[in-house]
mmCIF file of C-alpha atoms in Angstrom:
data_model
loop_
_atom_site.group_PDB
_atom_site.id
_atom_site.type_symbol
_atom_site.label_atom_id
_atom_site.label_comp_id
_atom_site.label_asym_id
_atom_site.label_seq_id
_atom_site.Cartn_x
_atom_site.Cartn_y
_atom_site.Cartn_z
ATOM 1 C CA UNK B 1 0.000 0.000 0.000
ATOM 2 C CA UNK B 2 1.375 3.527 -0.383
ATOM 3 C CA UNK B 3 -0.415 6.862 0.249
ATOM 4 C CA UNK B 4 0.070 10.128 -1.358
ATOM 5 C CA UNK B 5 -1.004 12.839 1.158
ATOM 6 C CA UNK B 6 -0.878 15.483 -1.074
ATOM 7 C CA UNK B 7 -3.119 14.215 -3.593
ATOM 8 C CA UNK B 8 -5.284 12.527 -0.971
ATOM 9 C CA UNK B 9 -5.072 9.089 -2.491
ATOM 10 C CA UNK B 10 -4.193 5.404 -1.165
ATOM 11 C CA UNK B 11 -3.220 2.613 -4.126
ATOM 12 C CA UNK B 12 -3.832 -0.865 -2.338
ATOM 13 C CA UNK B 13 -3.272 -4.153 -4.614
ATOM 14 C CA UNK B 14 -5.927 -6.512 -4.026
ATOM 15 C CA UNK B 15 -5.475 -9.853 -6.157
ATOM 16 C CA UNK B 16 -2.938 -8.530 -8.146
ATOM 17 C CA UNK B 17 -4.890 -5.231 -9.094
ATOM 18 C CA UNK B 18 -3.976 -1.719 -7.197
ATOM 19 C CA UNK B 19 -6.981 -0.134 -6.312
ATOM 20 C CA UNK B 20 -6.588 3.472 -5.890
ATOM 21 C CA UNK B 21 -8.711 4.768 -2.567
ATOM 22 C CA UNK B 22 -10.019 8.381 -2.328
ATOM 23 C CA UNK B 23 -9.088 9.624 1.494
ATOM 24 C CA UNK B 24 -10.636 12.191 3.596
ATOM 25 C CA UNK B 25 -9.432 13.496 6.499
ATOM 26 C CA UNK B 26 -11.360 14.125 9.478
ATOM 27 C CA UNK B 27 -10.370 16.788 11.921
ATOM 28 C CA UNK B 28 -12.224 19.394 13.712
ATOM 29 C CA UNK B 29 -13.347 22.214 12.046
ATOM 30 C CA UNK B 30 -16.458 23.224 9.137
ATOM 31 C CA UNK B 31 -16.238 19.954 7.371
ATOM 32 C CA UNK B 32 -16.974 18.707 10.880
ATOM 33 C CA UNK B 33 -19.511 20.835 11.316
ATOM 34 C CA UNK B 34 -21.104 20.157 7.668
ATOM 35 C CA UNK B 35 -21.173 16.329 8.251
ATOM 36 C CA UNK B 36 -22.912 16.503 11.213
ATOM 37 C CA UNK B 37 -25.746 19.082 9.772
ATOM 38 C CA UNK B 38 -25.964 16.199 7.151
ATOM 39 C CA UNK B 39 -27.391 14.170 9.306
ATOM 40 C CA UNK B 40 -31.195 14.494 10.643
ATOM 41 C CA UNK B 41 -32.759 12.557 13.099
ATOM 42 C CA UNK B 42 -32.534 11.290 16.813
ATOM 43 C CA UNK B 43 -29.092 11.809 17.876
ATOM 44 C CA UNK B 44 -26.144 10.352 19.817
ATOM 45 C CA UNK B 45 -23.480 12.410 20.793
ATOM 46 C CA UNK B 46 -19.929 11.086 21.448
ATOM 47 C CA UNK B 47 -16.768 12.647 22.462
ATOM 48 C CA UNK B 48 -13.237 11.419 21.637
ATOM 49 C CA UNK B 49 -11.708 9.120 24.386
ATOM 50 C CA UNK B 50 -7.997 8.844 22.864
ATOM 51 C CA UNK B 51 -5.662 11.665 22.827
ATOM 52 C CA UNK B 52 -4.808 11.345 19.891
ATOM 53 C CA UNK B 53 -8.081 11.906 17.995
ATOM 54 C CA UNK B 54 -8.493 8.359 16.502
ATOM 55 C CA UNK B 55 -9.642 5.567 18.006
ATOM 56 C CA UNK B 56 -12.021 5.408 21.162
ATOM 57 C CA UNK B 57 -15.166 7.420 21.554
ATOM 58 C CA UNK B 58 -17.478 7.526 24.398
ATOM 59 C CA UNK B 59 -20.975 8.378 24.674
ATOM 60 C CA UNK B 60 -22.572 11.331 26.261
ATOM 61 C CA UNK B 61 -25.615 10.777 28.727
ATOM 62 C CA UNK B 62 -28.550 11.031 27.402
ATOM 63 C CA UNK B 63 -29.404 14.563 29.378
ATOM 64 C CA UNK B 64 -26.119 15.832 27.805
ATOM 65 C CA UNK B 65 -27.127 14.346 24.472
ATOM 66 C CA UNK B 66 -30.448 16.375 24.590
ATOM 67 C CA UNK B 67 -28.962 19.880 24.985
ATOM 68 C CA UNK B 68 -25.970 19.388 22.617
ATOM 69 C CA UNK B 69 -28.889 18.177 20.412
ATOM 70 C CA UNK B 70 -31.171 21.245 20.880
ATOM 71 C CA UNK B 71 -28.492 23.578 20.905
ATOM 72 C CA UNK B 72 -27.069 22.282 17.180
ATOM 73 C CA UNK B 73 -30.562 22.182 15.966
ATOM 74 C CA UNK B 74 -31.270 25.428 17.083
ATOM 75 C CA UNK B 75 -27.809 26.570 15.069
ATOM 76 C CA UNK B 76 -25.867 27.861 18.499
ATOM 77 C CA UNK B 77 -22.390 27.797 18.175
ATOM 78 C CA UNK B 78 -21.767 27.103 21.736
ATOM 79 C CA UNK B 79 -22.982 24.998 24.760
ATOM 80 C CA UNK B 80 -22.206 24.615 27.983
ATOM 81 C CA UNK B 81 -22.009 21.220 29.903
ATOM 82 C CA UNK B 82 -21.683 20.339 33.621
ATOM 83 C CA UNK B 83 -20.527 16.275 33.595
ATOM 84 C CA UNK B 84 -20.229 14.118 36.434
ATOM 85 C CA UNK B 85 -20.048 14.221 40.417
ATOM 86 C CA UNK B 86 -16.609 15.813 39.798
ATOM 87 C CA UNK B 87 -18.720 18.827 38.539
ATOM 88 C CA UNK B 88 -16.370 19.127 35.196
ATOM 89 C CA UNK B 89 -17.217 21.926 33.231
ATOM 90 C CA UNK B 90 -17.133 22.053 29.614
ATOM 91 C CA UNK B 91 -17.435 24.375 26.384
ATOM 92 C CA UNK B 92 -18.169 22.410 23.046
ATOM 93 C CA UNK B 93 -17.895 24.260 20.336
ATOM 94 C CA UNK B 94 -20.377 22.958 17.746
ATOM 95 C CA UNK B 95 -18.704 24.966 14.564
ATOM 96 C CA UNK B 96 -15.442 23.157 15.305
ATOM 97 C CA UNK B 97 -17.055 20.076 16.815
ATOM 98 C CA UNK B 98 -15.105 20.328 19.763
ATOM 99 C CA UNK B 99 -15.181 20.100 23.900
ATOM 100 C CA UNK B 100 -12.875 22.301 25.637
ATOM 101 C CA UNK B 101 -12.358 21.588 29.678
ATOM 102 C CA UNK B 102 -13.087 25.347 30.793
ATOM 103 C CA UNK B 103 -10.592 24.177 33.722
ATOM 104 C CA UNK B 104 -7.196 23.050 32.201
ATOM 105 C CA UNK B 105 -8.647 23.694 28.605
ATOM 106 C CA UNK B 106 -7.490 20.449 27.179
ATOM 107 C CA UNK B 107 -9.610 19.915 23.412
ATOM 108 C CA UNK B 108 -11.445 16.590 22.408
ATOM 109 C CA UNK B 109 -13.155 16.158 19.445
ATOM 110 C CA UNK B 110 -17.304 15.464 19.408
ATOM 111 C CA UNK B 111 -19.147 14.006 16.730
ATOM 112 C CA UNK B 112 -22.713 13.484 16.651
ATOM 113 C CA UNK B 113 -24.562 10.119 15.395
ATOM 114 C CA UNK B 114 -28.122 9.502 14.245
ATOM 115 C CA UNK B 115 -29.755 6.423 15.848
ATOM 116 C CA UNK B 116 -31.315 3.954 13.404
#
């Protein structure tokens, strides 16, 4: 396999063909934003578990859910959370698709799921 970043692109040879792979890439930001506007419906949302932005996400409760839910369909830019007996506070940023801890201000990606 070899993958041209610039151009976006991944060749992969499967039985003796290469296959040539279209990539996206995924960060936080208005393609976040646009993806999740894409999708209509009852709503999950999920914020990144793994530092390092791939890999492990974990599901918001299902009060937190319902105002990050309202608050994109009502087009806000910004919510506020309050999670857990610690009493964490968060900001997530639903332009960027993003939680920041208003404490240490440490960033995790959110994305936002319909239920089938």
């Amino acid at each position: 396999m070899s993958v041209d970043f610039d151009a976006m692109t991944a060749v992969v040879n499967l039985h003796r063909t290469g296959a040539v792979l279209e990539l996206e890439r995924r960060t936080a930001g208005m393609g976040a934003s646009i993806r999740a506007d894409a999708c209509r419906g009852r709503a999950t949302w999920e914020w990144c578990a793994s530092s390092s932005g791939n890999g492990a996400w974990a599901q918001y409760g299902r009060a937190e859910s319902v105002i990050l839910d309202a608050a994109f369909q009502n087009k806000r830019s910004e919510v506020s959370l309050t999670i857990g007996a610690a009493i964490s506070t968060y900001r997530v940023d639903l332009e960027l698709m993003v939680q920041v801890n208003s404490r240490t201000g440490y960033r995790r990606l959110v994305r936002r799921r319909i239920q089938p």
